[in-house]
Amino acid sequence: MTVAVDLGTTHTGEPAELDLEELLSTRLLVQGNSGSGKSHLLRRLLEKSAGWVQQAIIDPEGDFVTLADRYGHVVVDANRTPNDLARIANRIRQHRASVVLTLEGLDADVQMQCAAAFLNGLFEADRSHWFPMLIAVDEAHLFAPAMAGEHSEEARRASLGAMTNLMCRGRKRGLAGVIATQRLAKLAKNVAAEASNFLMGRTFLDIDMQRAADLIGIDRRGAERFRDLETGNFIALGPALFRRPIPIRIGAVETAARSGRPTLMPLPDVSPDALADLVLTAPEPERSPERGSVRHSEMPPWQSVSACEPPRVETSELLSQVISSGPANDPGSPVDEDPRTPEERAEAVDRIFAEMLDDPDAAFRPVPVLYQEFLTHCRLKRLRGAETDMGAFRRRLSLARAGIAGDETDDEWADVVAVSAELPEEMQGVFMMLARAARDEAESPSDVMLAKAYGSHSPSRGRFLLSFMEDRGLIGVEKDFRGNRVVMIAATGWRTKLPEVTLDSIDEARARRAARMARKA
């Protein structure tokens, strides 16, 4: 059966139609600078095809959640664990529910990892559930970047692999990718190359115009026309569209994005003194009991808060929505503030750290990766606030790696804590580890132990840390004739002790000396 999706009109006034069945086999790439009408085009395509095919929208800005009220899409908040997203994706394919995965408010790395987990869940569904499905990805260059940038390598590889699977291998699993990007130069070539249908909008950079012209088969002179396209106008080509490049204009849509095009509005009619008071003397924030967020009790009358923010839906509730293929349920009664005492919250954070550091590799994983894992555990336990910010996490992680409990209360230890504040957060735990050994008159930690407390495998990193602290006058380092190290804490005078001389230590020293002589020879 052939289903023609009405996108708008051609330059001659004829209907511009897209063959939906052909699109499922050949995929679609949309390109255009910001403000050219890409999201409007995607919305038109999704609205006109909603009754014919299952849909999933990867929405980085939360603009497409408005499809839920009119077309029954289930809104999936991506702020979940990877297992939750994979399980939801599997249920989506099983029950043929259309969804909007909203990534709004998440960091770029987390957005990439959430999108990868969700797409992989759709891709790995059981063969019996390989029903036809449109997968629309807005701002696809965020999830399939052409080159490594400011994102972590782990997140980039996961996201790029999922997008590559969608575009290269998704057809046999019933998945048809519809990807939109601001710049072709930002999009990975192996992802863009798998599309056979193209809708090219306004663009100004020569490199993007030339790539767009190459994709739709027009010469360099013809590429200049991309600069002249108006908002909502695209050049269409492909087996599901037209056999030669045809200009089309996208028609109207029935739903609206939460963030529309910017429009001018008059400035507030407020005196300069009153405006200065509003800006410089902000009211004290108070916590909203409905959402546990911070709000201001005094807000100028010309400001308003959008009421379209999608409610947070629990996984169990969301799965029940997917099974019924209906719109999202009401969020229910407001959530009260955390009833736990500060001591109970501190114990919960202690347990999270203990569980994370039980993994032997946790000592050497990058701090941003550990922080995202920490936030996931905190969300599952409903923890938020000062204990979960990045600065507190870095300091706590540094102490945990160094084996410092932080329960000392004597005055001298308070001096050590005050001195440690002069060091970078990731070094403070190493300094306290040395101070603990010196106070207990224990042997100085080895280079390997210092490096591990810092999060490194390299013993040379431990020696660098000692040199760094010694150069700043925080510690003194001495060695005996056998090369054993003694560390003195400048603020307290505490010193580590030399290792005891035993027969084993003498034999080890002789073996090391013989090895050095052999190397010199």
Short mmCIF file of C-alpha atoms in Angstrom, two decimals, residues 148-393:
data_model
loop_
_atom_site.label_atom_id
_atom_site.label_comp_id
_atom_site.label_asym_id
_atom_site.label_seq_id
_atom_site.Cartn_x
_atom_site.Cartn_y
_atom_site.Cartn_z
CA ALA A 148 36.08 14.20 18.53
CA GLY A 149 35.49 17.42 20.43
CA GLU A 150 34.63 18.46 23.94
CA HIS A 151 32.65 15.29 24.64
CA SER A 152 34.12 12.27 26.39
CA GLU A 153 35.37 9.55 24.07
CA GLU A 154 33.16 6.95 25.75
CA ALA A 155 29.98 8.95 25.15
CA ARG A 156 30.96 9.83 21.56
CA ARG A 157 31.68 6.22 20.61
CA ALA A 158 28.46 4.92 22.15
CA SER A 159 26.28 7.55 20.47
CA LEU A 160 28.03 7.37 17.09
CA GLY A 161 27.79 3.57 17.10
CA ALA A 162 24.06 3.67 17.81
CA MET A 163 23.44 6.25 15.07
CA THR A 164 25.53 4.24 12.60
CA ASN A 165 23.52 1.10 13.39
CA LEU A 166 20.29 3.02 12.89
CA MET A 167 21.25 4.35 9.46
CA CYS A 168 23.29 1.40 8.15
CA ARG A 169 21.57 -1.68 9.60
CA GLY A 170 18.21 -0.41 10.81
CA ARG A 171 16.24 -1.13 7.61
CA LYS A 172 16.14 -4.91 8.13
CA ARG A 173 14.82 -4.32 11.65
CA GLY A 174 12.07 -2.00 10.44
CA LEU A 175 13.82 1.17 11.68
CA ALA A 176 13.84 4.14 9.27
CA GLY A 177 16.10 7.00 10.29
CA VAL A 178 14.99 10.60 9.68
CA ILE A 179 17.86 12.83 10.80
CA ALA A 180 18.08 16.62 10.83
CA THR A 181 21.27 18.63 11.21
CA GLN A 182 22.35 22.27 11.09
CA ARG A 183 25.57 21.55 9.22
CA LEU A 184 26.59 18.57 7.13
CA ALA A 185 30.23 19.28 8.01
CA LYS A 186 29.41 18.53 11.68
CA LEU A 187 27.68 15.21 10.88
CA ALA A 188 29.64 11.97 10.58
CA LYS A 189 29.96 11.04 6.89
CA ASN A 190 29.15 7.34 7.34
CA VAL A 191 25.83 8.36 8.95
CA ALA A 192 24.89 10.98 6.33
CA ALA A 193 25.91 8.73 3.41
CA GLU A 194 23.27 6.09 4.22
CA ALA A 195 20.34 8.43 3.46
CA SER A 196 18.84 8.28 -0.03
CA ASN A 197 16.31 11.11 0.40
CA PHE A 198 17.34 14.71 1.00
CA LEU A 199 15.65 17.94 1.98
CA MET A 200 18.24 20.73 1.86
CA GLY A 201 17.35 24.10 3.42
CA ARG A 202 19.05 27.44 3.73
CA THR A 203 22.79 27.40 4.42
CA PHE A 204 25.57 29.92 3.99
CA LEU A 205 28.96 28.27 4.49
CA ASP A 206 30.69 27.17 1.29
CA ILE A 207 31.67 23.75 2.65
CA ASP A 208 28.06 22.94 3.61
CA MET A 209 26.65 24.24 0.33
CA GLN A 210 29.13 22.15 -1.63
CA ARG A 211 28.39 18.98 0.34
CA ALA A 212 24.66 19.56 -0.08
CA ALA A 213 25.13 20.13 -3.82
CA ASP A 214 27.19 16.94 -4.12
CA LEU A 215 24.53 14.90 -2.32
CA ILE A 216 21.68 16.03 -4.57
CA GLY A 217 23.74 16.16 -7.76
CA ILE A 218 23.83 19.83 -8.75
CA ASP A 219 26.85 21.84 -9.93
CA ARG A 220 28.80 24.40 -7.93
CA ARG A 221 26.93 27.33 -9.50
CA GLY A 222 23.64 25.74 -8.53
CA ALA A 223 24.86 25.41 -4.93
CA GLU A 224 24.53 29.19 -4.54
CA ARG A 225 20.75 28.80 -4.51
CA PHE A 226 20.93 27.44 -0.93
CA ARG A 227 21.76 30.96 0.27
CA ASP A 228 18.57 32.34 -1.25
CA LEU A 229 16.11 29.86 0.25
CA GLU A 230 13.53 31.36 2.60
CA THR A 231 12.51 29.86 5.92
CA GLY A 232 10.44 26.71 5.34
CA ASN A 233 11.73 26.19 1.79
CA PHE A 234 13.82 23.14 0.90
CA ILE A 235 15.29 21.42 -2.15
CA ALA A 236 13.87 17.86 -2.28
CA LEU A 237 15.39 14.81 -3.94
CA GLY A 238 15.14 11.05 -3.49
CA PRO A 239 13.16 7.94 -4.38
CA ALA A 240 10.52 8.80 -1.76
CA LEU A 241 10.30 12.42 -3.01
CA PHE A 242 11.32 13.41 -6.54
CA ARG A 243 13.68 11.96 -9.12
CA ARG A 244 15.31 15.36 -9.67
CA PRO A 245 15.89 18.32 -7.32
CA ILE A 246 12.61 20.20 -6.79
CA PRO A 247 12.09 23.27 -4.55
CA ILE A 248 9.22 22.78 -2.10
CA ARG A 249 7.60 24.85 0.63
CA ILE A 250 6.57 23.08 3.84
CA GLY A 251 2.93 23.47 4.86
CA ALA A 252 1.40 24.46 8.20
CA VAL A 253 1.43 22.29 11.32
CA GLU A 254 -1.29 21.58 13.86
CA THR A 255 0.86 21.55 17.00
CA ALA A 256 3.47 24.07 18.14
CA ALA A 257 6.87 23.79 19.74
CA ARG A 258 7.32 25.08 23.27
CA SER A 259 10.08 27.39 22.01
CA GLY A 260 8.96 29.24 18.89
CA ARG A 261 10.78 31.78 16.76
CA PRO A 262 11.98 34.81 18.75
CA THR A 263 9.80 37.91 18.39
CA LEU A 264 10.37 41.47 19.52
CA MET A 265 8.51 42.74 22.57
CA PRO A 266 8.62 46.03 24.46
CA LEU A 267 10.93 46.38 27.43
CA PRO A 268 9.30 46.57 30.90
CA ASP A 269 8.05 50.00 31.92
CA VAL A 270 10.05 50.19 35.13
CA SER A 271 12.16 53.02 36.50
CA PRO A 272 15.96 52.53 36.46
CA ASP A 273 16.14 52.51 40.26
CA ALA A 274 13.42 49.87 40.58
CA LEU A 275 15.03 47.79 37.85
CA ALA A 276 18.41 48.03 39.62
CA ASP A 277 16.77 46.78 42.83
CA LEU A 278 15.26 43.82 40.99
CA VAL A 279 18.59 42.91 39.41
CA LEU A 280 20.97 43.53 42.30
CA THR A 281 18.85 42.56 45.32
CA ALA A 282 17.39 39.23 44.32
CA PRO A 283 14.87 37.68 46.76
CA GLU A 284 15.82 34.70 48.84
CA PRO A 285 15.04 31.45 47.01
CA GLU A 286 12.52 29.10 48.54
CA ARG A 287 11.97 25.47 47.70
CA SER A 288 8.85 24.55 45.82
CA PRO A 289 7.14 21.58 47.49
CA GLU A 290 5.52 20.52 44.23
CA ARG A 291 8.75 19.73 42.33
CA GLY A 292 11.52 20.15 44.88
CA SER A 293 13.00 22.98 42.81
CA VAL A 294 14.06 26.50 43.68
CA ARG A 295 11.70 29.34 42.84
CA HIS A 296 11.48 33.04 43.72
CA SER A 297 8.51 34.32 45.64
CA GLU A 298 8.74 37.76 44.06
CA MET A 299 8.68 37.77 40.27
CA PRO A 300 8.19 40.80 38.02
CA PRO A 301 4.75 40.83 36.37
CA TRP A 302 6.12 40.75 32.82
CA GLN A 303 7.83 37.41 33.44
CA SER A 304 5.99 34.12 33.27
CA VAL A 305 6.84 30.47 33.75
CA SER A 306 6.06 27.98 31.00
CA ALA A 307 3.51 25.39 32.05
CA CYS A 308 4.43 22.99 29.27
CA GLU A 309 7.30 21.24 31.05
CA PRO A 310 6.63 17.49 30.86
CA PRO A 311 6.04 15.84 34.26
CA ARG A 312 8.50 13.32 35.58
CA VAL A 313 6.98 9.86 35.08
CA GLU A 314 8.23 6.83 36.98
CA THR A 315 9.46 3.86 34.95
CA SER A 316 6.69 1.53 36.09
CA GLU A 317 4.04 4.09 35.20
CA LEU A 318 5.67 4.79 31.84
CA LEU A 319 5.76 1.09 30.95
CA SER A 320 2.06 0.84 31.69
CA GLN A 321 1.47 3.80 29.35
CA VAL A 322 3.47 2.10 26.61
CA ILE A 323 1.39 -1.06 26.95
CA SER A 324 -1.84 0.92 26.59
CA SER A 325 -0.30 3.20 23.90
CA GLY A 326 -2.05 6.17 25.44
CA PRO A 327 -0.88 9.65 26.43
CA ALA A 328 1.11 10.22 29.57
CA ASN A 329 -0.87 10.00 32.81
CA ASP A 330 -1.23 12.83 35.28
CA PRO A 331 1.83 13.26 37.44
CA GLY A 332 -0.15 12.59 40.61
CA SER A 333 0.04 14.35 43.93
CA PRO A 334 2.93 16.69 44.71
CA VAL A 335 6.08 15.14 46.15
CA ASP A 336 6.85 16.22 49.68
CA GLU A 337 10.30 17.44 50.62
CA ASP A 338 12.83 14.83 51.65
CA PRO A 339 11.75 13.69 55.14
CA ARG A 340 15.17 12.20 55.96
CA THR A 341 17.46 13.85 58.47
CA PRO A 342 20.87 15.20 57.38
CA GLU A 343 22.48 12.20 59.08
CA GLU A 344 20.34 9.77 57.08
CA ARG A 345 21.15 11.60 53.84
CA ALA A 346 24.86 11.50 54.69
CA GLU A 347 24.61 7.75 55.31
CA ALA A 348 22.90 7.30 51.94
CA VAL A 349 25.75 9.19 50.22
CA ASP A 350 28.28 7.05 52.13
CA ARG A 351 26.62 3.88 50.86
CA ILE A 352 26.65 5.17 47.27
CA PHE A 353 30.38 5.89 47.47
CA ALA A 354 31.06 2.51 49.06
CA GLU A 355 29.16 0.71 46.26
CA MET A 356 30.93 2.70 43.55
CA LEU A 357 34.42 2.16 44.98
CA ASP A 358 33.83 -1.58 45.42
CA ASP A 359 34.61 -1.77 41.70
CA PRO A 360 38.44 -2.12 41.43
CA ASP A 361 38.46 -0.07 38.22
CA ALA A 362 36.60 2.83 39.82
CA ALA A 363 39.87 4.25 41.17
CA PHE A 364 41.10 4.85 37.64
CA ARG A 365 37.98 5.92 35.75
CA PRO A 366 37.64 9.60 34.71
CA VAL A 367 35.99 11.83 37.30
CA PRO A 368 33.21 13.07 34.89
CA VAL A 369 32.19 9.46 34.17
CA LEU A 370 32.12 8.61 37.88
CA TYR A 371 30.15 11.79 38.57
CA GLN A 372 27.42 10.86 36.09
CA GLU A 373 27.21 7.39 37.68
CA PHE A 374 27.02 9.05 41.11
CA LEU A 375 24.18 11.33 39.96
CA THR A 376 22.28 8.31 38.63
CA HIS A 377 22.52 6.60 42.05
CA CYS A 378 21.46 9.84 43.77
CA ARG A 379 18.40 10.20 41.55
CA LEU A 380 17.39 6.62 42.27
CA LYS A 381 17.62 7.36 46.02
CA ARG A 382 15.94 10.79 45.63
CA LEU A 383 19.02 12.70 46.77
CA ARG A 384 19.72 16.22 45.60
CA GLY A 385 21.36 19.35 46.95
CA ALA A 386 24.81 20.40 48.07
CA GLU A 387 25.95 16.78 48.56
CA THR A 388 25.56 16.10 44.84
CA ASP A 389 27.34 19.05 43.22
CA MET A 390 30.56 18.54 41.27
CA GLY A 391 32.86 20.27 43.76
CA ALA A 392 31.61 18.24 46.73
CA PHE A 393 31.84 15.06 44.65
#
